[in-house]
PDB file of C-alpha atoms in Angstrom:
ATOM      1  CA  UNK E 140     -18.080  17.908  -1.386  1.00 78.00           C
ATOM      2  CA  UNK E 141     -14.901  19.440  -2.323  1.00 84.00           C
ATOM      3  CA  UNK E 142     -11.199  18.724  -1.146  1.00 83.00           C
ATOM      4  CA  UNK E 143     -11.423  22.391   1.433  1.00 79.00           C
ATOM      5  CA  UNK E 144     -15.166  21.199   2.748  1.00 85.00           C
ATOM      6  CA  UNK E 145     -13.777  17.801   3.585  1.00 82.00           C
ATOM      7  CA  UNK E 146     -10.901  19.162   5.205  1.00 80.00           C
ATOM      8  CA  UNK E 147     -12.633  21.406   7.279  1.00 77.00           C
ATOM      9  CA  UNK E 148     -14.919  18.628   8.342  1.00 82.00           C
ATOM     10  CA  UNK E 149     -11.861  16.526  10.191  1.00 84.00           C
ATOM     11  CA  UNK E 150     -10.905  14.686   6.773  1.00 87.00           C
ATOM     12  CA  UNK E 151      -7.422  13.836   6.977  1.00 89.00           C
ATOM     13  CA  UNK E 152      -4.668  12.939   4.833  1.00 91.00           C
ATOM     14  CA  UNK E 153      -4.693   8.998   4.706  1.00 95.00           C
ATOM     15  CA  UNK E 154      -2.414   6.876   3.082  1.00 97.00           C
ATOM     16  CA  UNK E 155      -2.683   3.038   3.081  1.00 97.00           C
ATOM     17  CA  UNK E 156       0.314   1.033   1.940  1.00 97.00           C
ATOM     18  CA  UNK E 157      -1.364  -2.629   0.137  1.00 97.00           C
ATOM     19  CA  UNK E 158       0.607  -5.655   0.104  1.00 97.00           C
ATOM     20  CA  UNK E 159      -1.485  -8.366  -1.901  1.00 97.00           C
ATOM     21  CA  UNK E 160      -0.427 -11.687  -3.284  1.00 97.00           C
ATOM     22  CA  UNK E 161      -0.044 -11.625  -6.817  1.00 95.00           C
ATOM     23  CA  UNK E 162      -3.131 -13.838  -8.072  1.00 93.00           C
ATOM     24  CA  UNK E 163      -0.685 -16.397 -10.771  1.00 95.00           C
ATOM     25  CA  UNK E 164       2.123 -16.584  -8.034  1.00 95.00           C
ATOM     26  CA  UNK E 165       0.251 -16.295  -4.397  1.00 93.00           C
ATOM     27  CA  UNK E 166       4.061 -16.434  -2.677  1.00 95.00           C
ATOM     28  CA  UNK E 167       5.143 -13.604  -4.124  1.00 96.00           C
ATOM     29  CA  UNK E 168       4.030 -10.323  -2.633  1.00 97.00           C
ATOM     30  CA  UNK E 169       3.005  -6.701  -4.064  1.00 97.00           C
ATOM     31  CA  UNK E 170       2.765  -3.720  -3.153  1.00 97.00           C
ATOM     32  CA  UNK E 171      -0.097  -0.829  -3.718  1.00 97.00           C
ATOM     33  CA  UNK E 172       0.187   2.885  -2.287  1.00 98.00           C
ATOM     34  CA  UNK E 173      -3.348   4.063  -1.852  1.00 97.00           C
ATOM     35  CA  UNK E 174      -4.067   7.991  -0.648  1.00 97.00           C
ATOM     36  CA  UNK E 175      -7.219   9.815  -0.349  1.00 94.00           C
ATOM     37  CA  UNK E 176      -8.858  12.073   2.309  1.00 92.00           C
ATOM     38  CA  UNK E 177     -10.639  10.439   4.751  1.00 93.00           C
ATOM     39  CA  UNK E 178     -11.970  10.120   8.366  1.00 93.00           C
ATOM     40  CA  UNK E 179      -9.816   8.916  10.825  1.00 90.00           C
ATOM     41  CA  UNK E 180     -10.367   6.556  12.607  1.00 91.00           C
ATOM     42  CA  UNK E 181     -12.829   4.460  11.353  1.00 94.00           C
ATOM     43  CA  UNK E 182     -11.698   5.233   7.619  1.00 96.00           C
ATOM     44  CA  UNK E 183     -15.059   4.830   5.600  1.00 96.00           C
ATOM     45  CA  UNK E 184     -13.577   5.568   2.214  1.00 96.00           C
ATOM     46  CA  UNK E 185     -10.294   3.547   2.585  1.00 97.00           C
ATOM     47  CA  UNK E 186     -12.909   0.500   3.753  1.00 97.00           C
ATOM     48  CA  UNK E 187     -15.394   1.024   0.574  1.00 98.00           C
ATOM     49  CA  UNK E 188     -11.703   0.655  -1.504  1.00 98.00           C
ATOM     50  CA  UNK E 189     -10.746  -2.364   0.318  1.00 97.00           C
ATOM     51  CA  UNK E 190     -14.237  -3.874  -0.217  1.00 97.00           C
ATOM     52  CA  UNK E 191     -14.076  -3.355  -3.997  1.00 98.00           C
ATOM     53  CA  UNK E 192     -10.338  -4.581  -3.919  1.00 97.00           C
ATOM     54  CA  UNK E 193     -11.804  -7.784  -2.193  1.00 97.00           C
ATOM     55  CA  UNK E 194     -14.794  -8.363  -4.587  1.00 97.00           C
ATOM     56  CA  UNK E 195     -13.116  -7.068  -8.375  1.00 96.00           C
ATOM     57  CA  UNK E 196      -9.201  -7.819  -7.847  1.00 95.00           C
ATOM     58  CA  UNK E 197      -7.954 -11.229  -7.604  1.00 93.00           C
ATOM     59  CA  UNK E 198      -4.709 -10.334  -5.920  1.00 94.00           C
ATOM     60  CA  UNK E 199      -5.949 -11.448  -2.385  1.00 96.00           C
ATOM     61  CA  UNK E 200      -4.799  -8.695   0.508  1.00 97.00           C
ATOM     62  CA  UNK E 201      -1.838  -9.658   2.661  1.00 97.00           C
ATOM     63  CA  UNK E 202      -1.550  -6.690   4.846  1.00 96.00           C
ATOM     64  CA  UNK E 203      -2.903  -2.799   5.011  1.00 97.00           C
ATOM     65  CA  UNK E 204      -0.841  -0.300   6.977  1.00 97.00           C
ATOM     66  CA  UNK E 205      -2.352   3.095   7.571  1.00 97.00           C
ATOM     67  CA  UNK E 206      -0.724   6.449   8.057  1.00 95.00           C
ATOM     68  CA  UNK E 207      -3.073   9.845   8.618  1.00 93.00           C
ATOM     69  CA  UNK E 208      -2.218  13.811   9.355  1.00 87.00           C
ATOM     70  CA  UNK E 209      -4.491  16.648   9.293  1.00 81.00           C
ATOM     71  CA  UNK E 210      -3.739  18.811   6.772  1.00 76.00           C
ATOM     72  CA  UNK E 211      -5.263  21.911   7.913  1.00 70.00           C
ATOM     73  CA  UNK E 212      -3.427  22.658  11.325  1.00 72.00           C
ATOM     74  CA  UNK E 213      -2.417  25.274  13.531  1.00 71.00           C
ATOM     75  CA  UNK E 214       0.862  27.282  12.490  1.00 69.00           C
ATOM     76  CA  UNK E 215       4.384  26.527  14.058  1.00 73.00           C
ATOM     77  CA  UNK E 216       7.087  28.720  14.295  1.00 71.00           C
ATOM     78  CA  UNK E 217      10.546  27.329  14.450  1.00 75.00           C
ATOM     79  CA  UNK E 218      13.597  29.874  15.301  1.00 76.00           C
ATOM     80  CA  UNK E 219      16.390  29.347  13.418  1.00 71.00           C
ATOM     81  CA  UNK E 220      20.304  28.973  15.462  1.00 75.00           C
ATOM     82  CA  UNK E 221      21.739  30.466  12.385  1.00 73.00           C
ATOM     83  CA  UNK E 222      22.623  33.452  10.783  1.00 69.00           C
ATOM     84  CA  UNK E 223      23.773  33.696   7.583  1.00 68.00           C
ATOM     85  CA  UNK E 224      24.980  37.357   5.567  1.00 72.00           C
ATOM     86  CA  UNK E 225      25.553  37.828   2.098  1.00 73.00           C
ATOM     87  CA  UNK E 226      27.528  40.067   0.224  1.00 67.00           C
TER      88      UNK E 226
END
């Protein structure tokens, strides 16, 4: 399915900031950005990731914050105070 098809089917924007523990020293902790389109709010795709993170990585996962916007939205219009002339 491509990137407009998803998008017009409710995939969103979805970014998922990773900390893990770094497998050699587990206090110490690391951070991953991961972004992809997905569906909010169960995020399938972001979950298949985290699954293969859990079974191939060592770096065990500390924490996963999620952040989503649709991409393909109505227009806004924003008047501007200003008004500038040039010469």
């Amino acid at each position: 399915m491509s990137d407009l098809a998803k998008q017009l089917a409710d995939y969103r924007l979805t970014t998922a900031e990773i900390l893990y523990r770094l497998p050699d020293h587990p206090a110490v902790l690391q951070s991953y950005i991961w972004q992809d389109l997905d569906l909010a709010p169960r995020f399938p795709v972001l979950r298949k990731f985290l699954d293969f993170w859990e079974r191939e990585i060592e770096g065990k996962l500390y924490q996963v914050r999620v952040a989503s916007t649709e991409i393909i939205r109505p227009a806004t219009f924003q008047a501007n105070a200003t008004l500038l002339t040039l010469h």
